[in-house]
mmCIF file with all atom_site columns, C-alpha atoms in Angstrom:
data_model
loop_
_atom_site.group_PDB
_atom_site.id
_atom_site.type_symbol
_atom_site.label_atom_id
_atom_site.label_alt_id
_atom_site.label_comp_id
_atom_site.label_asym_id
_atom_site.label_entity_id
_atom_site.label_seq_id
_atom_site.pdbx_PDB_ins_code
_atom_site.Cartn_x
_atom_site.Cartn_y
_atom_site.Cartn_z
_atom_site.occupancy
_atom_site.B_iso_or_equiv
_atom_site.pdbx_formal_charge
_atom_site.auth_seq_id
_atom_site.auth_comp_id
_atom_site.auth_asym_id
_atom_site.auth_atom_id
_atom_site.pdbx_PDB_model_num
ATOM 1  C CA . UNK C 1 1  ? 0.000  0.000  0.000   1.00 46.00 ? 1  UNK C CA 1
ATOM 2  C CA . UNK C 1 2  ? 1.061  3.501  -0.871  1.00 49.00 ? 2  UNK C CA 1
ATOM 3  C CA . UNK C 1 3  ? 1.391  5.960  1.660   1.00 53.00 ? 3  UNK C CA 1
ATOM 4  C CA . UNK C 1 4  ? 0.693  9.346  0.116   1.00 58.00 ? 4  UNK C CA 1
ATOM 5  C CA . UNK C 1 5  ? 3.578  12.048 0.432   1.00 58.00 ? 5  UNK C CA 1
ATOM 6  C CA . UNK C 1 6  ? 2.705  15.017 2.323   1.00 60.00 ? 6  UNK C CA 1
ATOM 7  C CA . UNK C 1 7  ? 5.045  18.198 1.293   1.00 59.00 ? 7  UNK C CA 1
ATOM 8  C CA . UNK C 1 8  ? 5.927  20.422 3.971   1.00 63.00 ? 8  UNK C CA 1
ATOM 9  C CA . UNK C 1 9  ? 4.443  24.151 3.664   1.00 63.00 ? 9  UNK C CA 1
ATOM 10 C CA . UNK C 1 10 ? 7.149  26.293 1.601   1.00 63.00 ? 10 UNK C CA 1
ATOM 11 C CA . UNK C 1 11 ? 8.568  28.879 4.507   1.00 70.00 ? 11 UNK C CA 1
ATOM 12 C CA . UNK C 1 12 ? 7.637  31.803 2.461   1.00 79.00 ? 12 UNK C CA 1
ATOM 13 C CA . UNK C 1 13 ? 5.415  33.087 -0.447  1.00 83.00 ? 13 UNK C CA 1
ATOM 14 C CA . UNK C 1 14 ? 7.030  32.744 -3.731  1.00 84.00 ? 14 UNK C CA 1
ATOM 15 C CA . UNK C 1 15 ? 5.955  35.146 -6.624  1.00 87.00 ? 15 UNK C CA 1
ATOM 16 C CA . UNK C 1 16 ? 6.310  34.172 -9.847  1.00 91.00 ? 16 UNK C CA 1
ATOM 17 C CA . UNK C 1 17 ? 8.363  36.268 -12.441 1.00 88.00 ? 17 UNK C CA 1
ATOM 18 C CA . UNK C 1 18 ? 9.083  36.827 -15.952 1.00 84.00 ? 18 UNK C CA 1
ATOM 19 C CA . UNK C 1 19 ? 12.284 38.709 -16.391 1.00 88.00 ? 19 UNK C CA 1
ATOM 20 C CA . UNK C 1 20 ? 15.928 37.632 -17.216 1.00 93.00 ? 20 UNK C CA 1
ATOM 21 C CA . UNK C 1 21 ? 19.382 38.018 -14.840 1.00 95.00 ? 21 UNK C CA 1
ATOM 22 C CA . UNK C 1 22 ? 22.606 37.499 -15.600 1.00 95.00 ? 22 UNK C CA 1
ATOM 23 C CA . UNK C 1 23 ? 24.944 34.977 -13.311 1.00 95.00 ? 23 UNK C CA 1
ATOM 24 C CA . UNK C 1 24 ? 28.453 35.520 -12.770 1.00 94.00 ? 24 UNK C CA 1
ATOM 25 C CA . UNK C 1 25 ? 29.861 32.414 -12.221 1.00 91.00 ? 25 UNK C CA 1
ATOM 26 C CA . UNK C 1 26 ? 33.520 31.791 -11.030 1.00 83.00 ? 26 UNK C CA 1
ATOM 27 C CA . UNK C 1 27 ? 34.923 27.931 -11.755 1.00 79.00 ? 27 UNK C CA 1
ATOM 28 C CA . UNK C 1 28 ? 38.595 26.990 -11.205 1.00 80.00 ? 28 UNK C CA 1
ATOM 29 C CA . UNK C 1 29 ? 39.920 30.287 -10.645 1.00 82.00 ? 29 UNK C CA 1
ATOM 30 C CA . UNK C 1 30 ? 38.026 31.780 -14.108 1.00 87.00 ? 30 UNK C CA 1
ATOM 31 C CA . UNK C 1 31 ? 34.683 33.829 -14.458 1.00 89.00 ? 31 UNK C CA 1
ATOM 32 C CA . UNK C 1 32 ? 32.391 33.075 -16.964 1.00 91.00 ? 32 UNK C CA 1
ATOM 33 C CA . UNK C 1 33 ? 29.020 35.172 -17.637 1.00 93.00 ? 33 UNK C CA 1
ATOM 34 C CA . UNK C 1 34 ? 25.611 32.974 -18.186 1.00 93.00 ? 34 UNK C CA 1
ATOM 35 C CA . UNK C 1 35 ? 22.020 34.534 -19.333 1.00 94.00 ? 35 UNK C CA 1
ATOM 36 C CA . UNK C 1 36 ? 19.213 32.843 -17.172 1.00 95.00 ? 36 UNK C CA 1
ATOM 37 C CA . UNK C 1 37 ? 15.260 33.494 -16.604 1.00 94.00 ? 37 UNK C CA 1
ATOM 38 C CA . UNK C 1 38 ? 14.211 34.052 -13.358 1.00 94.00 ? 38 UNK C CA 1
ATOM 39 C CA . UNK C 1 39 ? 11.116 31.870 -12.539 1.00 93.00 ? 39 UNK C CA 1
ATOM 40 C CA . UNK C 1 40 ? 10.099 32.491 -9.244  1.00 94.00 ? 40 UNK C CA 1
ATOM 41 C CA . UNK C 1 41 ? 11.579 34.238 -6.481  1.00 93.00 ? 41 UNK C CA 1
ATOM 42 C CA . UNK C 1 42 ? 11.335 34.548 -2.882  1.00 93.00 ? 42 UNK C CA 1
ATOM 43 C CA . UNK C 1 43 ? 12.672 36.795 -0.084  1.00 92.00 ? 43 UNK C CA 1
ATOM 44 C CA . UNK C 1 44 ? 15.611 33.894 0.249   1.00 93.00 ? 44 UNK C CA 1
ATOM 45 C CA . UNK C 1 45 ? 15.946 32.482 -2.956  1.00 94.00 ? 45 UNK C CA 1
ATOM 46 C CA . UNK C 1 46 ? 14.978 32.202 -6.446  1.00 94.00 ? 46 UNK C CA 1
ATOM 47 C CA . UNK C 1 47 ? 14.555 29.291 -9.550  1.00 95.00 ? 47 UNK C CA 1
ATOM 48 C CA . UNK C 1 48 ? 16.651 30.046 -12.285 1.00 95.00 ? 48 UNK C CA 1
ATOM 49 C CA . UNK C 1 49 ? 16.502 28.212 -16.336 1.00 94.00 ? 49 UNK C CA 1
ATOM 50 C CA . UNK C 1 50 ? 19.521 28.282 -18.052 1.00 93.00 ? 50 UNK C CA 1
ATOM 51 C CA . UNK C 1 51 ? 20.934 26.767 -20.580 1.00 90.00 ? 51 UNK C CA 1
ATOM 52 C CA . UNK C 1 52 ? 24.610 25.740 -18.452 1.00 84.00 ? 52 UNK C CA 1
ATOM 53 C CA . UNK C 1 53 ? 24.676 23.285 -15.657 1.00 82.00 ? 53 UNK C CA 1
ATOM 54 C CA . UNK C 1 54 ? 25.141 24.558 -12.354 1.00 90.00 ? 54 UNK C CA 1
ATOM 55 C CA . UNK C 1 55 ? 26.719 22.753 -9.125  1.00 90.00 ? 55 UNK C CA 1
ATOM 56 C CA . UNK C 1 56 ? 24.679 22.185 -6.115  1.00 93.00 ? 56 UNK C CA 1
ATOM 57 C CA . UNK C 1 57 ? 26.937 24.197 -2.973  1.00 94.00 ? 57 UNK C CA 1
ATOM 58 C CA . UNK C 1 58 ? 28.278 26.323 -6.157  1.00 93.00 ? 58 UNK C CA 1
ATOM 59 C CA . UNK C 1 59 ? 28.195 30.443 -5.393  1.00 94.00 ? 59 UNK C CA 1
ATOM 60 C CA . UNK C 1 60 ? 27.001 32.493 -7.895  1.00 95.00 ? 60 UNK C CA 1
ATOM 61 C CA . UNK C 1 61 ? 26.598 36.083 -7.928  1.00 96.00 ? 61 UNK C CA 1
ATOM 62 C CA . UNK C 1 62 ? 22.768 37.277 -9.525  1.00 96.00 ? 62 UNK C CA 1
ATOM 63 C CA . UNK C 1 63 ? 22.093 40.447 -10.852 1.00 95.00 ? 63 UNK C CA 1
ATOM 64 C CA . UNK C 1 64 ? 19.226 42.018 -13.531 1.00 91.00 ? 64 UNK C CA 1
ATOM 65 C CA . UNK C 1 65 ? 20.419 44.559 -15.796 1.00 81.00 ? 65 UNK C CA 1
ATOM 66 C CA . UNK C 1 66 ? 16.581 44.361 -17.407 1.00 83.00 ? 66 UNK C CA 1
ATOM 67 C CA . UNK C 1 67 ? 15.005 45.552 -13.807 1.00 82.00 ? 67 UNK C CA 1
ATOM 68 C CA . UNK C 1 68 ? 18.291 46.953 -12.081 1.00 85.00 ? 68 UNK C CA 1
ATOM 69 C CA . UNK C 1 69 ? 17.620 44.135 -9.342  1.00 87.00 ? 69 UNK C CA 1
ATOM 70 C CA . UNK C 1 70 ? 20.973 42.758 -7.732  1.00 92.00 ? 70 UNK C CA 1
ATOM 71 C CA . UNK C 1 71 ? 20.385 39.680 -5.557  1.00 91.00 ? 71 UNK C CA 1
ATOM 72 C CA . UNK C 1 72 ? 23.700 39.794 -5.357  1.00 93.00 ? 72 UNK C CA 1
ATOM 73 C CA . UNK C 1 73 ? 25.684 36.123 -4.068  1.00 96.00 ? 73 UNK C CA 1
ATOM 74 C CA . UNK C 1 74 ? 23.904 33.095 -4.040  1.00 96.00 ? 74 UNK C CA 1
ATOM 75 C CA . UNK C 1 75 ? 24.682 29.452 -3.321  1.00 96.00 ? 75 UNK C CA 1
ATOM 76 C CA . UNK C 1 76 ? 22.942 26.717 -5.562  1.00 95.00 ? 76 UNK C CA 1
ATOM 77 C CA . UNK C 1 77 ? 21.089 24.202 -3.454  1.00 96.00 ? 77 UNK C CA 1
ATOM 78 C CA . UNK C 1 78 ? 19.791 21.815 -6.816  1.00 94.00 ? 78 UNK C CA 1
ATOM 79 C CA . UNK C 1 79 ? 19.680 21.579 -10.381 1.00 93.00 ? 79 UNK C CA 1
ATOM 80 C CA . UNK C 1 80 ? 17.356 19.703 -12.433 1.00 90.00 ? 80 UNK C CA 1
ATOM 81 C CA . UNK C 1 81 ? 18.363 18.689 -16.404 1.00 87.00 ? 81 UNK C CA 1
ATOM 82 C CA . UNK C 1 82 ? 14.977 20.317 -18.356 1.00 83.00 ? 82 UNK C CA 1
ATOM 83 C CA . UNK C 1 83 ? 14.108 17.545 -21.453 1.00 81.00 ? 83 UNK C CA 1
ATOM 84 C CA . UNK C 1 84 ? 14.724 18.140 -25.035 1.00 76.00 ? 84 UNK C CA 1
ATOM 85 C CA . UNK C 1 85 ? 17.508 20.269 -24.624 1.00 76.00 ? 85 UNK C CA 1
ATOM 86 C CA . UNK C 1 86 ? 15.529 22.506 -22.534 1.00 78.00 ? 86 UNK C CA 1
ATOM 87 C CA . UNK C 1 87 ? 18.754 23.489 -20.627 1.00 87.00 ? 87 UNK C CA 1
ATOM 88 C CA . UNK C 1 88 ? 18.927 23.494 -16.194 1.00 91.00 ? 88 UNK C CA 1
ATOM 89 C CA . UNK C 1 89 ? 16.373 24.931 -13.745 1.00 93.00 ? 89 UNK C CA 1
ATOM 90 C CA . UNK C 1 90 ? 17.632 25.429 -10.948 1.00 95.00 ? 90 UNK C CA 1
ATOM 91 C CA . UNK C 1 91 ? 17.434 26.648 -6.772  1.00 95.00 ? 91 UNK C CA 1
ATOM 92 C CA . UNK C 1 92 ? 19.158 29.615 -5.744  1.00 96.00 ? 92 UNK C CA 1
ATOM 93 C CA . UNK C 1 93 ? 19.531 30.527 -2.228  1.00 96.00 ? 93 UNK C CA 1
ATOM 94 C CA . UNK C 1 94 ? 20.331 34.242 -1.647  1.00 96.00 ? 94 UNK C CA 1
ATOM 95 C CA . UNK C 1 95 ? 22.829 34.508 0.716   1.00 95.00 ? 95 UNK C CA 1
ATOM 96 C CA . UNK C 1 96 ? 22.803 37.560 2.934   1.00 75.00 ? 96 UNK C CA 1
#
């Protein structure tokens, strides 16, 4: 018998979005920029899609140049491979 899975309530509201940031993300010693779409967002995190795989624990700093919105460092807490070449989705905690 199946026991059905209860999810725990999310700790805050999240508010779903439509605009694009930009991640600045530094990998053995070298910075690379990466164009993602912020999906939802939170007063402690966001989800991200992008087309580049990012590392759960990896730091990343998040910024908007569309809405001038700087979330500024974040650590990645998972990543999810989208089908058909959809790219990565991803969750972003902002780190204060």
């Amino acid at each position: 018998m199946n026991a059905a899975v209860q999810r725990k309530p999310r700790r805050e509201v999240r508010v779903q979005t439509d605009f694009f940031v930009t991640l600045l993300v530094k990998s053995e010693g070298e910075e690379s920029m990466q164009a993602a779409f912020a999906e939802n967002i939170s007063d402690h995190g966001l989800r991200i899609r992008t087309r580049s795989g990012l590392d759960p624990g990896q730091r990343v700093y998040v910024f908007s140049t569309n809405t001038g919105v700087k979330f500024g460092v974040c650590r990645v807490v998972w990543g999810n491979r989208l089908e058909r070449d959809q790219g990565v989705e991803a969750g972003l905690e902002i780190l204060r």
